[in-house]
């Protein structure tokens, strides 16, 4: 049997990866691992315990109905970051404004974290995979002060760590520090994330496309032409692709990372800027996609280059296998030049 490598061992062994190698980032990653184990435990009980499943009875800032688990996950991660002391502030989907931590220890924290505590919340009640997505930046404001909005609004190219946790048939944590992508599976019997997917690479092309096709008449012609192309034998593989849409971005992304494919959430009439949020959904997965050899685009330009203007800013999102993202961009460009 090959040697079991726990996430903890892996983090310590690779500390030298970060150009500014410090124990603090390692501790922050460990805090994320612990918080995600707590959330994973709660999710596994969701069908049994009344205070975990169902609607919270309120809306978040984006007008979406909050589920109890959205709030539980948000509080769990915020507590981990606040108590850990490595982070001076956070922004999350569930909070209108960013949160600047007040303790002296936190004010000395070097990092900010932006996260989607629970992604795919409409899938909670029906026992379908959901996730957490996170992005870590070095703060821009001076150490010793409270976090500022400028710390939060950095372009994706400045991310130093990005990752996600998938609460699927098993719980997995996948992350990058800009030096490849590694995946860890939670062994519930020992309570440890263990290296199961070293150096993940996204196939250059796949045969899966993921889009909410209920929106097909609401999107631009270049995209609907591309979807027809996916369904035809004229595509890059000579066989119709399979449609797969879970409705949890993390789960759709993870499948495509392993098998090859494209995920699309375009701008549509009902969501003219797209639905997905740049800072805590699109950027972290874009960083992982690029690190695994894939691409992430608005359909016109690279996601990671966007200079964010607002915390909850939305963008059209095309992410996945390199040749597939390039192809859909060609379709969009072709209709624009007509
Ligand atoms: P969240 O649950 O964090 O609000 O995100 C939901 C997102 C994403 O996970 C998913 O791919 C997409 O919304 C699904 O939207 P549609 O139901 O419009 O397809
Ligand atoms: Mn989400
Ligand atoms: Mn969410």
mmCIF file of C-alpha atoms and ligand atoms in Angstrom:
data_model
loop_
_atom_site.group_PDB
_atom_site.id
_atom_site.type_symbol
_atom_site.label_atom_id
_atom_site.label_comp_id
_atom_site.label_asym_id
_atom_site.label_seq_id
_atom_site.Cartn_x
_atom_site.Cartn_y
_atom_site.Cartn_z
ATOM 1 C CA UNK A 1 0.000 0.000 0.000
ATOM 2 C CA UNK A 2 1.368 3.433 -0.890
ATOM 3 C CA UNK A 3 2.005 5.860 1.961
ATOM 4 C CA UNK A 4 -0.991 7.849 3.118
ATOM 5 C CA UNK A 5 -0.338 11.602 2.861
ATOM 6 C CA UNK A 6 -2.645 13.734 4.958
ATOM 7 C CA UNK A 7 -3.524 17.300 3.987
ATOM 8 C CA UNK A 8 -1.650 18.482 7.046
ATOM 9 C CA UNK A 9 1.568 16.741 5.996
ATOM 10 C CA UNK A 10 1.135 17.967 2.432
ATOM 11 C CA UNK A 11 0.663 21.587 3.497
ATOM 12 C CA UNK A 12 3.766 21.529 5.670
ATOM 13 C CA UNK A 13 5.858 19.741 3.054
ATOM 14 C CA UNK A 14 4.895 22.319 0.429
ATOM 15 C CA UNK A 15 5.236 25.436 2.556
ATOM 16 C CA UNK A 16 8.283 26.357 0.518
ATOM 17 C CA UNK A 17 5.959 26.663 -2.551
ATOM 18 C CA UNK A 18 4.727 30.020 -1.415
ATOM 19 C CA UNK A 19 7.276 32.623 -2.328
ATOM 20 C CA UNK A 20 6.627 34.299 1.011
ATOM 21 C CA UNK A 21 6.678 30.944 2.853
ATOM 22 C CA UNK A 22 5.227 31.377 6.281
ATOM 23 C CA UNK A 23 3.554 29.157 8.796
ATOM 24 C CA UNK A 24 0.578 31.525 8.824
ATOM 25 C CA UNK A 25 -0.737 30.465 5.449
ATOM 26 C CA UNK A 26 -0.356 26.830 6.462
ATOM 27 C CA UNK A 27 -2.369 27.518 9.597
ATOM 28 C CA UNK A 28 -5.031 29.278 7.549
ATOM 29 C CA UNK A 29 -5.345 26.289 5.219
ATOM 30 C CA UNK A 30 -5.645 24.025 8.245
ATOM 31 C CA UNK A 31 -8.413 26.259 9.640
ATOM 32 C CA UNK A 32 -10.290 25.914 6.341
ATOM 33 C CA UNK A 33 -9.898 22.129 6.491
ATOM 34 C CA UNK A 34 -11.306 21.999 10.036
ATOM 35 C CA UNK A 35 -14.256 24.287 9.190
ATOM 36 C CA UNK A 36 -15.078 22.211 6.128
ATOM 37 C CA UNK A 37 -15.057 19.017 8.203
ATOM 38 C CA UNK A 38 -17.580 20.631 10.565
ATOM 39 C CA UNK A 39 -19.778 21.711 7.634
ATOM 40 C CA UNK A 40 -19.431 18.267 6.046
ATOM 41 C CA UNK A 41 -20.572 16.651 9.289
ATOM 42 C CA UNK A 42 -23.607 18.951 9.458
ATOM 43 C CA UNK A 43 -24.517 18.300 5.818
ATOM 44 C CA UNK A 44 -24.373 14.548 6.353
ATOM 45 C CA UNK A 45 -27.095 14.923 9.007
ATOM 46 C CA UNK A 46 -29.218 17.331 6.953
ATOM 47 C CA UNK A 47 -32.117 14.958 6.288
ATOM 48 C CA UNK A 48 -32.368 13.986 9.953
ATOM 49 C CA UNK A 49 -32.137 17.195 11.890
ATOM 50 C CA UNK A 50 -34.766 19.889 11.553
ATOM 51 C CA UNK A 51 -32.547 22.850 12.387
ATOM 52 C CA UNK A 52 -30.203 21.985 9.495
ATOM 53 C CA UNK A 53 -32.524 21.395 6.552
ATOM 54 C CA UNK A 54 -34.883 23.850 4.888
ATOM 55 C CA UNK A 55 -35.224 27.581 4.392
ATOM 56 C CA UNK A 56 -33.838 30.050 6.915
ATOM 57 C CA UNK A 57 -36.786 32.370 6.347
ATOM 58 C CA UNK A 58 -34.857 35.316 4.929
ATOM 59 C CA UNK A 59 -33.099 36.517 1.814
ATOM 60 C CA UNK A 60 -29.457 37.346 1.279
ATOM 61 C CA UNK A 61 -28.362 40.653 -0.213
ATOM 62 C CA UNK A 62 -28.848 39.233 -3.683
ATOM 63 C CA UNK A 63 -32.515 38.513 -3.103
ATOM 64 C CA UNK A 64 -31.978 34.756 -2.921
ATOM 65 C CA UNK A 65 -33.770 32.675 -0.327
ATOM 66 C CA UNK A 66 -31.268 31.638 2.333
ATOM 67 C CA UNK A 67 -31.209 28.026 3.449
ATOM 68 C CA UNK A 68 -30.344 27.142 7.039
ATOM 69 C CA UNK A 69 -27.186 25.465 5.807
ATOM 70 C CA UNK A 70 -26.084 28.643 3.971
ATOM 71 C CA UNK A 71 -26.132 30.411 7.305
ATOM 72 C CA UNK A 72 -24.597 27.526 9.308
ATOM 73 C CA UNK A 73 -21.726 27.223 6.812
ATOM 74 C CA UNK A 74 -21.188 30.994 6.736
ATOM 75 C CA UNK A 75 -20.984 31.224 10.525
ATOM 76 C CA UNK A 76 -18.709 28.169 10.774
ATOM 77 C CA UNK A 77 -16.158 29.548 8.327
ATOM 78 C CA UNK A 78 -16.275 33.088 9.716
ATOM 79 C CA UNK A 79 -15.655 31.760 13.232
ATOM 80 C CA UNK A 80 -12.694 29.713 12.002
ATOM 81 C CA UNK A 81 -11.185 32.768 10.300
ATOM 82 C CA UNK A 82 -11.851 35.109 13.212
ATOM 83 C CA UNK A 83 -10.459 32.762 15.835
ATOM 84 C CA UNK A 84 -7.500 31.660 13.689
ATOM 85 C CA UNK A 85 -6.013 35.169 13.660
ATOM 86 C CA UNK A 86 -4.330 34.834 10.237
ATOM 87 C CA UNK A 87 -7.114 36.749 8.485
ATOM 88 C CA UNK A 88 -7.933 40.457 8.941
ATOM 89 C CA UNK A 89 -11.269 40.330 7.119
ATOM 90 C CA UNK A 90 -13.609 38.318 4.944
ATOM 91 C CA UNK A 91 -16.314 38.736 2.345
ATOM 92 C CA UNK A 92 -18.940 36.118 1.645
ATOM 93 C CA UNK A 93 -22.064 35.595 -0.414
ATOM 94 C CA UNK A 94 -24.218 35.763 2.689
ATOM 95 C CA UNK A 95 -23.043 39.184 3.924
ATOM 96 C CA UNK A 96 -23.857 42.432 2.189
ATOM 97 C CA UNK A 97 -20.649 44.114 3.339
ATOM 98 C CA UNK A 98 -17.232 42.688 4.016
ATOM 99 C CA UNK A 99 -16.419 41.930 7.651
ATOM 100 C CA UNK A 100 -13.293 43.492 9.191
ATOM 101 C CA UNK A 101 -12.271 41.600 12.316
ATOM 102 C CA UNK A 102 -11.704 43.786 15.362
ATOM 103 C CA UNK A 103 -9.295 41.880 17.606
ATOM 104 C CA UNK A 104 -5.620 42.940 17.735
ATOM 105 C CA UNK A 105 -4.573 39.462 16.598
ATOM 106 C CA UNK A 106 -6.838 39.616 13.528
ATOM 107 C CA UNK A 107 -5.750 43.171 12.703
ATOM 108 C CA UNK A 108 -2.254 41.746 12.444
ATOM 109 C CA UNK A 109 -3.472 39.026 10.063
ATOM 110 C CA UNK A 110 -1.867 39.170 6.614
ATOM 111 C CA UNK A 111 -4.703 37.690 4.571
ATOM 112 C CA UNK A 112 -8.293 38.159 3.465
ATOM 113 C CA UNK A 113 -10.607 35.343 2.416
ATOM 114 C CA UNK A 114 -13.539 35.639 0.010
ATOM 115 C CA UNK A 115 -15.888 32.695 -0.062
ATOM 116 C CA UNK A 116 -19.165 31.116 -1.045
ATOM 117 C CA UNK A 117 -19.955 29.164 2.137
ATOM 118 C CA UNK A 118 -22.468 26.867 0.477
ATOM 119 C CA UNK A 119 -22.679 26.617 -3.287
ATOM 120 C CA UNK A 120 -25.662 24.928 -4.902
ATOM 121 C CA UNK A 121 -27.993 25.572 -1.989
ATOM 122 C CA UNK A 122 -31.085 24.675 -4.035
ATOM 123 C CA UNK A 123 -29.702 21.123 -4.023
ATOM 124 C CA UNK A 124 -29.524 20.755 -0.216
ATOM 125 C CA UNK A 125 -33.094 19.558 0.294
ATOM 126 C CA UNK A 126 -32.852 16.990 -2.488
ATOM 127 C CA UNK A 127 -29.610 15.338 -1.362
ATOM 128 C CA UNK A 128 -27.517 16.422 -4.341
ATOM 129 C CA UNK A 129 -23.847 17.485 -4.173
ATOM 130 C CA UNK A 130 -23.047 20.960 -2.871
ATOM 131 C CA UNK A 131 -19.810 22.783 -2.072
ATOM 132 C CA UNK A 132 -17.787 25.617 -0.555
ATOM 133 C CA UNK A 133 -15.537 27.869 -2.678
ATOM 134 C CA UNK A 134 -12.739 30.074 -1.307
ATOM 135 C CA UNK A 135 -10.110 32.506 -2.435
ATOM 136 C CA UNK A 136 -7.211 33.897 -0.375
ATOM 137 C CA UNK A 137 -5.394 37.184 -1.030
ATOM 138 C CA UNK A 138 -2.630 39.024 0.730
ATOM 139 C CA UNK A 139 -4.045 42.208 2.223
ATOM 140 C CA UNK A 140 -3.104 45.547 0.641
ATOM 141 C CA UNK A 141 -3.826 47.670 3.711
ATOM 142 C CA UNK A 142 -1.122 48.050 6.368
ATOM 143 C CA UNK A 143 -0.786 45.246 8.915
ATOM 144 C CA UNK A 144 -2.125 46.281 12.321
ATOM 145 C CA UNK A 145 -5.151 48.087 10.852
ATOM 146 C CA UNK A 146 -8.628 46.892 9.987
ATOM 147 C CA UNK A 147 -9.240 45.329 6.564
ATOM 148 C CA UNK A 148 -10.482 47.676 3.831
ATOM 149 C CA UNK A 149 -12.627 47.298 0.723
ATOM 150 C CA UNK A 150 -9.447 47.560 -1.405
ATOM 151 C CA UNK A 151 -8.213 44.344 0.230
ATOM 152 C CA UNK A 152 -11.322 42.621 -1.098
ATOM 153 C CA UNK A 153 -11.464 44.066 -4.612
ATOM 154 C CA UNK A 154 -8.264 42.603 -6.036
ATOM 155 C CA UNK A 155 -8.152 40.990 -9.487
ATOM 156 C CA UNK A 156 -8.068 37.188 -9.597
ATOM 157 C CA UNK A 157 -4.443 37.244 -10.780
ATOM 158 C CA UNK A 158 -3.520 38.277 -7.200
ATOM 159 C CA UNK A 159 -4.975 35.168 -5.566
ATOM 160 C CA UNK A 160 -2.396 33.243 -3.597
ATOM 161 C CA UNK A 161 -4.599 30.263 -2.800
ATOM 162 C CA UNK A 162 -7.929 29.137 -4.236
ATOM 163 C CA UNK A 163 -9.899 26.029 -3.506
ATOM 164 C CA UNK A 164 -13.196 24.324 -3.039
ATOM 165 C CA UNK A 165 -14.739 21.635 -0.918
ATOM 166 C CA UNK A 166 -17.193 19.277 -2.585
ATOM 167 C CA UNK A 167 -19.704 17.577 -0.321
ATOM 168 C CA UNK A 168 -20.502 14.788 -2.764
ATOM 169 C CA UNK A 169 -20.558 11.015 -2.546
ATOM 170 C CA UNK A 170 -17.401 11.703 -0.562
ATOM 171 C CA UNK A 171 -16.123 15.029 0.769
ATOM 172 C CA UNK A 172 -13.144 16.394 -1.149
ATOM 173 C CA UNK A 173 -10.949 19.449 -0.752
ATOM 174 C CA UNK A 174 -9.186 20.653 -3.904
ATOM 175 C CA UNK A 175 -6.818 23.619 -3.896
ATOM 176 C CA UNK A 176 -3.987 25.409 -5.618
ATOM 177 C CA UNK A 177 -1.252 27.726 -4.405
ATOM 178 C CA UNK A 178 -0.280 28.532 -7.990
ATOM 179 C CA UNK A 179 1.852 25.454 -8.298
ATOM 180 C CA UNK A 180 -0.565 22.852 -9.670
ATOM 181 C CA UNK A 181 -3.804 21.495 -8.266
ATOM 182 C CA UNK A 182 -4.157 18.766 -5.663
ATOM 183 C CA UNK A 183 -7.234 16.988 -4.365
ATOM 184 C CA UNK A 184 -7.801 15.379 -0.957
ATOM 185 C CA UNK A 185 -10.599 13.045 0.065
ATOM 186 C CA UNK A 186 -11.954 13.045 3.600
ATOM 187 C CA UNK A 187 -11.609 9.650 5.224
ATOM 188 C CA UNK A 188 -14.441 9.897 7.756
ATOM 189 C CA UNK A 189 -13.105 7.008 9.828
ATOM 190 C CA UNK A 190 -9.947 8.934 10.750
ATOM 191 C CA UNK A 191 -11.313 12.446 10.180
ATOM 192 C CA UNK A 192 -8.448 13.388 7.845
ATOM 193 C CA UNK A 193 -8.282 14.712 4.306
ATOM 194 C CA UNK A 194 -5.888 12.369 2.446
ATOM 195 C CA UNK A 195 -4.154 13.063 -0.870
ATOM 196 C CA UNK A 196 -6.199 11.172 -3.468
ATOM 197 C CA UNK A 197 -5.828 13.285 -6.640
ATOM 198 C CA UNK A 198 -2.234 14.567 -6.932
ATOM 199 C CA UNK A 199 -1.364 17.105 -9.632
ATOM 200 C CA UNK A 200 -4.807 17.265 -11.262
ATOM 201 C CA UNK A 201 -4.911 18.111 -14.969
ATOM 202 C CA UNK A 202 -8.032 19.012 -16.893
ATOM 203 C CA UNK A 203 -8.229 17.156 -20.229
ATOM 204 C CA UNK A 204 -7.747 19.593 -23.142
ATOM 205 C CA UNK A 205 -11.102 18.522 -24.501
ATOM 206 C CA UNK A 206 -13.993 16.490 -23.177
ATOM 207 C CA UNK A 207 -17.430 15.364 -24.274
ATOM 208 C CA UNK A 208 -19.518 17.055 -21.576
ATOM 209 C CA UNK A 209 -21.237 20.434 -21.641
ATOM 210 C CA UNK A 210 -23.021 21.935 -18.656
ATOM 211 C CA UNK A 211 -25.470 24.769 -19.045
ATOM 212 C CA UNK A 212 -28.976 25.474 -17.801
ATOM 213 C CA UNK A 213 -30.573 24.985 -21.208
ATOM 214 C CA UNK A 214 -33.817 26.423 -19.888
ATOM 215 C CA UNK A 215 -32.076 29.707 -20.724
ATOM 216 C CA UNK A 216 -31.258 28.817 -24.315
ATOM 217 C CA UNK A 217 -33.733 31.277 -25.877
ATOM 218 C CA UNK A 218 -32.499 34.008 -23.545
ATOM 219 C CA UNK A 219 -28.854 33.971 -24.556
ATOM 220 C CA UNK A 220 -26.836 35.404 -27.426
ATOM 221 C CA UNK A 221 -26.719 33.737 -30.838
ATOM 222 C CA UNK A 222 -23.022 32.819 -30.703
ATOM 223 C CA UNK A 223 -23.731 30.705 -27.627
ATOM 224 C CA UNK A 224 -26.874 29.020 -28.949
ATOM 225 C CA UNK A 225 -24.926 28.203 -32.135
ATOM 226 C CA UNK A 226 -22.181 26.671 -29.978
ATOM 227 C CA UNK A 227 -24.704 24.514 -28.089
ATOM 228 C CA UNK A 228 -26.054 23.202 -31.417
ATOM 229 C CA UNK A 229 -22.451 22.470 -32.378
ATOM 230 C CA UNK A 230 -21.996 20.511 -29.124
ATOM 231 C CA UNK A 231 -25.052 18.446 -30.004
ATOM 232 C CA UNK A 232 -23.901 17.716 -33.565
ATOM 233 C CA UNK A 233 -21.361 15.351 -35.099
ATOM 234 C CA UNK A 234 -19.565 18.368 -36.516
ATOM 235 C CA UNK A 235 -17.857 19.140 -33.222
ATOM 236 C CA UNK A 236 -14.221 18.588 -32.256
ATOM 237 C CA UNK A 237 -14.798 14.922 -31.343
ATOM 238 C CA UNK A 238 -17.136 13.880 -34.182
ATOM 239 C CA UNK A 239 -19.809 12.697 -31.717
ATOM 240 C CA UNK A 240 -22.527 14.664 -29.919
ATOM 241 C CA UNK A 241 -21.417 15.725 -26.462
ATOM 242 C CA UNK A 242 -23.447 14.704 -23.419
ATOM 243 C CA UNK A 243 -25.330 17.367 -21.491
ATOM 244 C CA UNK A 244 -24.702 17.243 -17.719
ATOM 245 C CA UNK A 245 -26.021 19.936 -15.403
ATOM 246 C CA UNK A 246 -26.093 19.430 -11.652
ATOM 247 C CA UNK A 247 -26.916 23.028 -10.767
ATOM 248 C CA UNK A 248 -24.103 23.195 -8.197
ATOM 249 C CA UNK A 249 -21.215 25.010 -9.824
ATOM 250 C CA UNK A 250 -18.626 23.222 -7.674
ATOM 251 C CA UNK A 251 -19.939 19.785 -8.600
ATOM 252 C CA UNK A 252 -20.237 20.594 -12.306
ATOM 253 C CA UNK A 253 -16.743 22.099 -12.279
ATOM 254 C CA UNK A 254 -15.215 19.156 -10.408
ATOM 255 C CA UNK A 255 -16.666 16.609 -12.846
ATOM 256 C CA UNK A 256 -15.339 18.591 -15.798
ATOM 257 C CA UNK A 257 -11.932 18.970 -14.144
ATOM 258 C CA UNK A 258 -11.636 15.208 -13.983
ATOM 259 C CA UNK A 259 -13.399 14.147 -17.180
ATOM 260 C CA UNK A 260 -12.981 17.189 -19.412
ATOM 261 C CA UNK A 261 -15.885 19.456 -20.333
ATOM 262 C CA UNK A 262 -17.210 22.984 -20.283
ATOM 263 C CA UNK A 263 -19.460 24.813 -17.818
ATOM 264 C CA UNK A 264 -21.392 27.842 -19.026
ATOM 265 C CA UNK A 265 -23.462 30.433 -17.170
ATOM 266 C CA UNK A 266 -23.947 33.234 -19.682
ATOM 267 C CA UNK A 267 -25.577 36.632 -19.394
ATOM 268 C CA UNK A 268 -29.281 36.046 -19.976
ATOM 269 C CA UNK A 269 -32.337 38.293 -20.051
ATOM 270 C CA UNK A 270 -33.160 37.492 -16.424
ATOM 271 C CA UNK A 271 -29.507 37.983 -15.364
ATOM 272 C CA UNK A 272 -28.010 40.551 -17.761
ATOM 273 C CA UNK A 273 -24.562 40.428 -16.145
ATOM 274 C CA UNK A 274 -24.622 36.652 -15.662
ATOM 275 C CA UNK A 275 -25.589 34.919 -12.424
ATOM 276 C CA UNK A 276 -22.307 33.832 -10.883
ATOM 277 C CA UNK A 277 -20.283 36.078 -8.630
ATOM 278 C CA UNK A 278 -16.791 37.080 -9.729
ATOM 279 C CA UNK A 279 -15.068 37.238 -6.365
ATOM 280 C CA UNK A 280 -16.084 34.059 -4.624
ATOM 281 C CA UNK A 281 -17.326 31.771 -7.392
ATOM 282 C CA UNK A 282 -15.672 32.617 -10.727
ATOM 283 C CA UNK A 283 -12.166 33.753 -9.705
ATOM 284 C CA UNK A 284 -11.253 30.834 -7.431
ATOM 285 C CA UNK A 285 -12.410 28.225 -9.948
ATOM 286 C CA UNK A 286 -10.725 30.172 -12.769
ATOM 287 C CA UNK A 287 -7.394 30.019 -10.901
ATOM 288 C CA UNK A 288 -7.810 26.271 -10.379
ATOM 289 C CA UNK A 289 -8.868 25.738 -14.009
ATOM 290 C CA UNK A 290 -5.811 27.571 -15.338
ATOM 291 C CA UNK A 291 -3.507 25.739 -12.939
ATOM 292 C CA UNK A 292 -4.922 22.453 -14.250
ATOM 293 C CA UNK A 293 -4.427 23.489 -17.902
ATOM 294 C CA UNK A 294 -7.978 24.742 -18.517
ATOM 295 C CA UNK A 295 -9.398 28.201 -19.210
ATOM 296 C CA UNK A 296 -11.951 30.602 -17.725
ATOM 297 C CA UNK A 297 -13.485 33.449 -19.685
ATOM 298 C CA UNK A 298 -16.444 35.811 -19.807
ATOM 299 C CA UNK A 299 -16.825 34.569 -23.379
ATOM 300 C CA UNK A 300 -14.724 37.531 -24.475
ATOM 301 C CA UNK A 301 -11.917 37.997 -21.962
ATOM 302 C CA UNK A 302 -9.972 36.259 -19.233
ATOM 303 C CA UNK A 303 -11.797 36.125 -15.898
ATOM 304 C CA UNK A 304 -8.653 36.566 -13.777
ATOM 305 C CA UNK A 305 -7.798 39.909 -15.417
ATOM 306 C CA UNK A 306 -11.050 41.629 -14.400
ATOM 307 C CA UNK A 307 -10.597 44.456 -11.913
ATOM 308 C CA UNK A 308 -13.533 44.011 -9.517
ATOM 309 C CA UNK A 309 -15.701 47.014 -8.729
ATOM 310 C CA UNK A 310 -18.207 45.503 -6.310
ATOM 311 C CA UNK A 311 -18.192 42.682 -3.769
ATOM 312 C CA UNK A 312 -21.115 40.830 -5.285
ATOM 313 C CA UNK A 313 -20.339 41.643 -8.920
ATOM 314 C CA UNK A 314 -21.599 39.079 -11.420
ATOM 315 C CA UNK A 315 -20.021 37.998 -14.698
ATOM 316 C CA UNK A 316 -20.872 35.667 -17.582
ATOM 317 C CA UNK A 317 -18.820 32.521 -17.015
ATOM 318 C CA UNK A 318 -17.300 29.965 -19.383
ATOM 319 C CA UNK A 319 -14.896 27.572 -17.678
ATOM 320 C CA UNK A 320 -13.379 24.201 -18.440
ATOM 321 C CA UNK A 321 -11.270 22.341 -20.970
ATOM 322 C CA UNK A 322 -9.018 24.644 -22.943
ATOM 323 C CA UNK A 323 -10.072 23.721 -26.473
ATOM 324 C CA UNK A 324 -13.760 23.881 -25.576
ATOM 325 C CA UNK A 325 -13.562 27.347 -24.004
ATOM 326 C CA UNK A 326 -11.526 28.573 -26.975
ATOM 327 C CA UNK A 327 -14.136 27.153 -29.345
ATOM 328 C CA UNK A 328 -17.116 28.853 -27.713
ATOM 329 C CA UNK A 329 -15.203 32.146 -27.733
ATOM 330 C CA UNK A 330 -14.727 31.718 -31.491
ATOM 331 C CA UNK A 331 -18.482 31.226 -31.914
ATOM 332 C CA UNK A 332 -19.203 34.395 -29.950
ATOM 333 C CA UNK A 333 -16.635 36.389 -31.879
ATOM 334 C CA UNK A 334 -17.965 35.089 -35.199
ATOM 335 C CA UNK A 335 -21.510 36.357 -34.565
ATOM 336 C CA UNK A 336 -20.178 39.698 -33.308
ATOM 337 C CA UNK A 337 -18.276 40.282 -36.547
ATOM 338 C CA UNK A 338 -21.304 39.595 -38.734
HETATM 339 P P1 LIG B 1 -25.501 29.523 -4.708
HETATM 340 O O1 LIG B 1 -26.234 28.307 -4.239
HETATM 341 O O2 LIG B 1 -24.193 29.728 -3.992
HETATM 342 O O3 LIG B 1 -26.356 30.780 -4.737
HETATM 343 O O4 LIG B 1 -25.024 29.275 -6.218
HETATM 344 C C1 LIG B 1 -25.915 28.725 -7.140
HETATM 345 C C2 LIG B 1 -25.336 28.864 -8.513
HETATM 346 C C3 LIG B 1 -24.424 27.734 -8.948
HETATM 347 O O5 LIG B 1 -23.980 26.876 -7.997
HETATM 348 C C4 LIG B 1 -25.237 26.980 -9.963
HETATM 349 O O6 LIG B 1 -24.443 26.473 -10.964
HETATM 350 C C5 LIG B 1 -26.218 27.988 -10.454
HETATM 351 O O7 LIG B 1 -26.414 28.897 -9.413
HETATM 352 C C6 LIG B 1 -27.518 27.361 -10.821
HETATM 353 O O8 LIG B 1 -28.376 28.332 -11.302
HETATM 354 P P2 LIG B 1 -29.690 27.964 -12.159
HETATM 355 O O9 LIG B 1 -30.631 27.305 -11.203
HETATM 356 O O10 LIG B 1 -30.161 29.284 -12.663
HETATM 357 O O11 LIG B 1 -29.269 27.029 -13.269
HETATM 358 MN MN1 LIG B 2 -22.621 29.645 -5.380
HETATM 359 MN MN1 LIG B 3 -23.866 30.042 -1.887
#
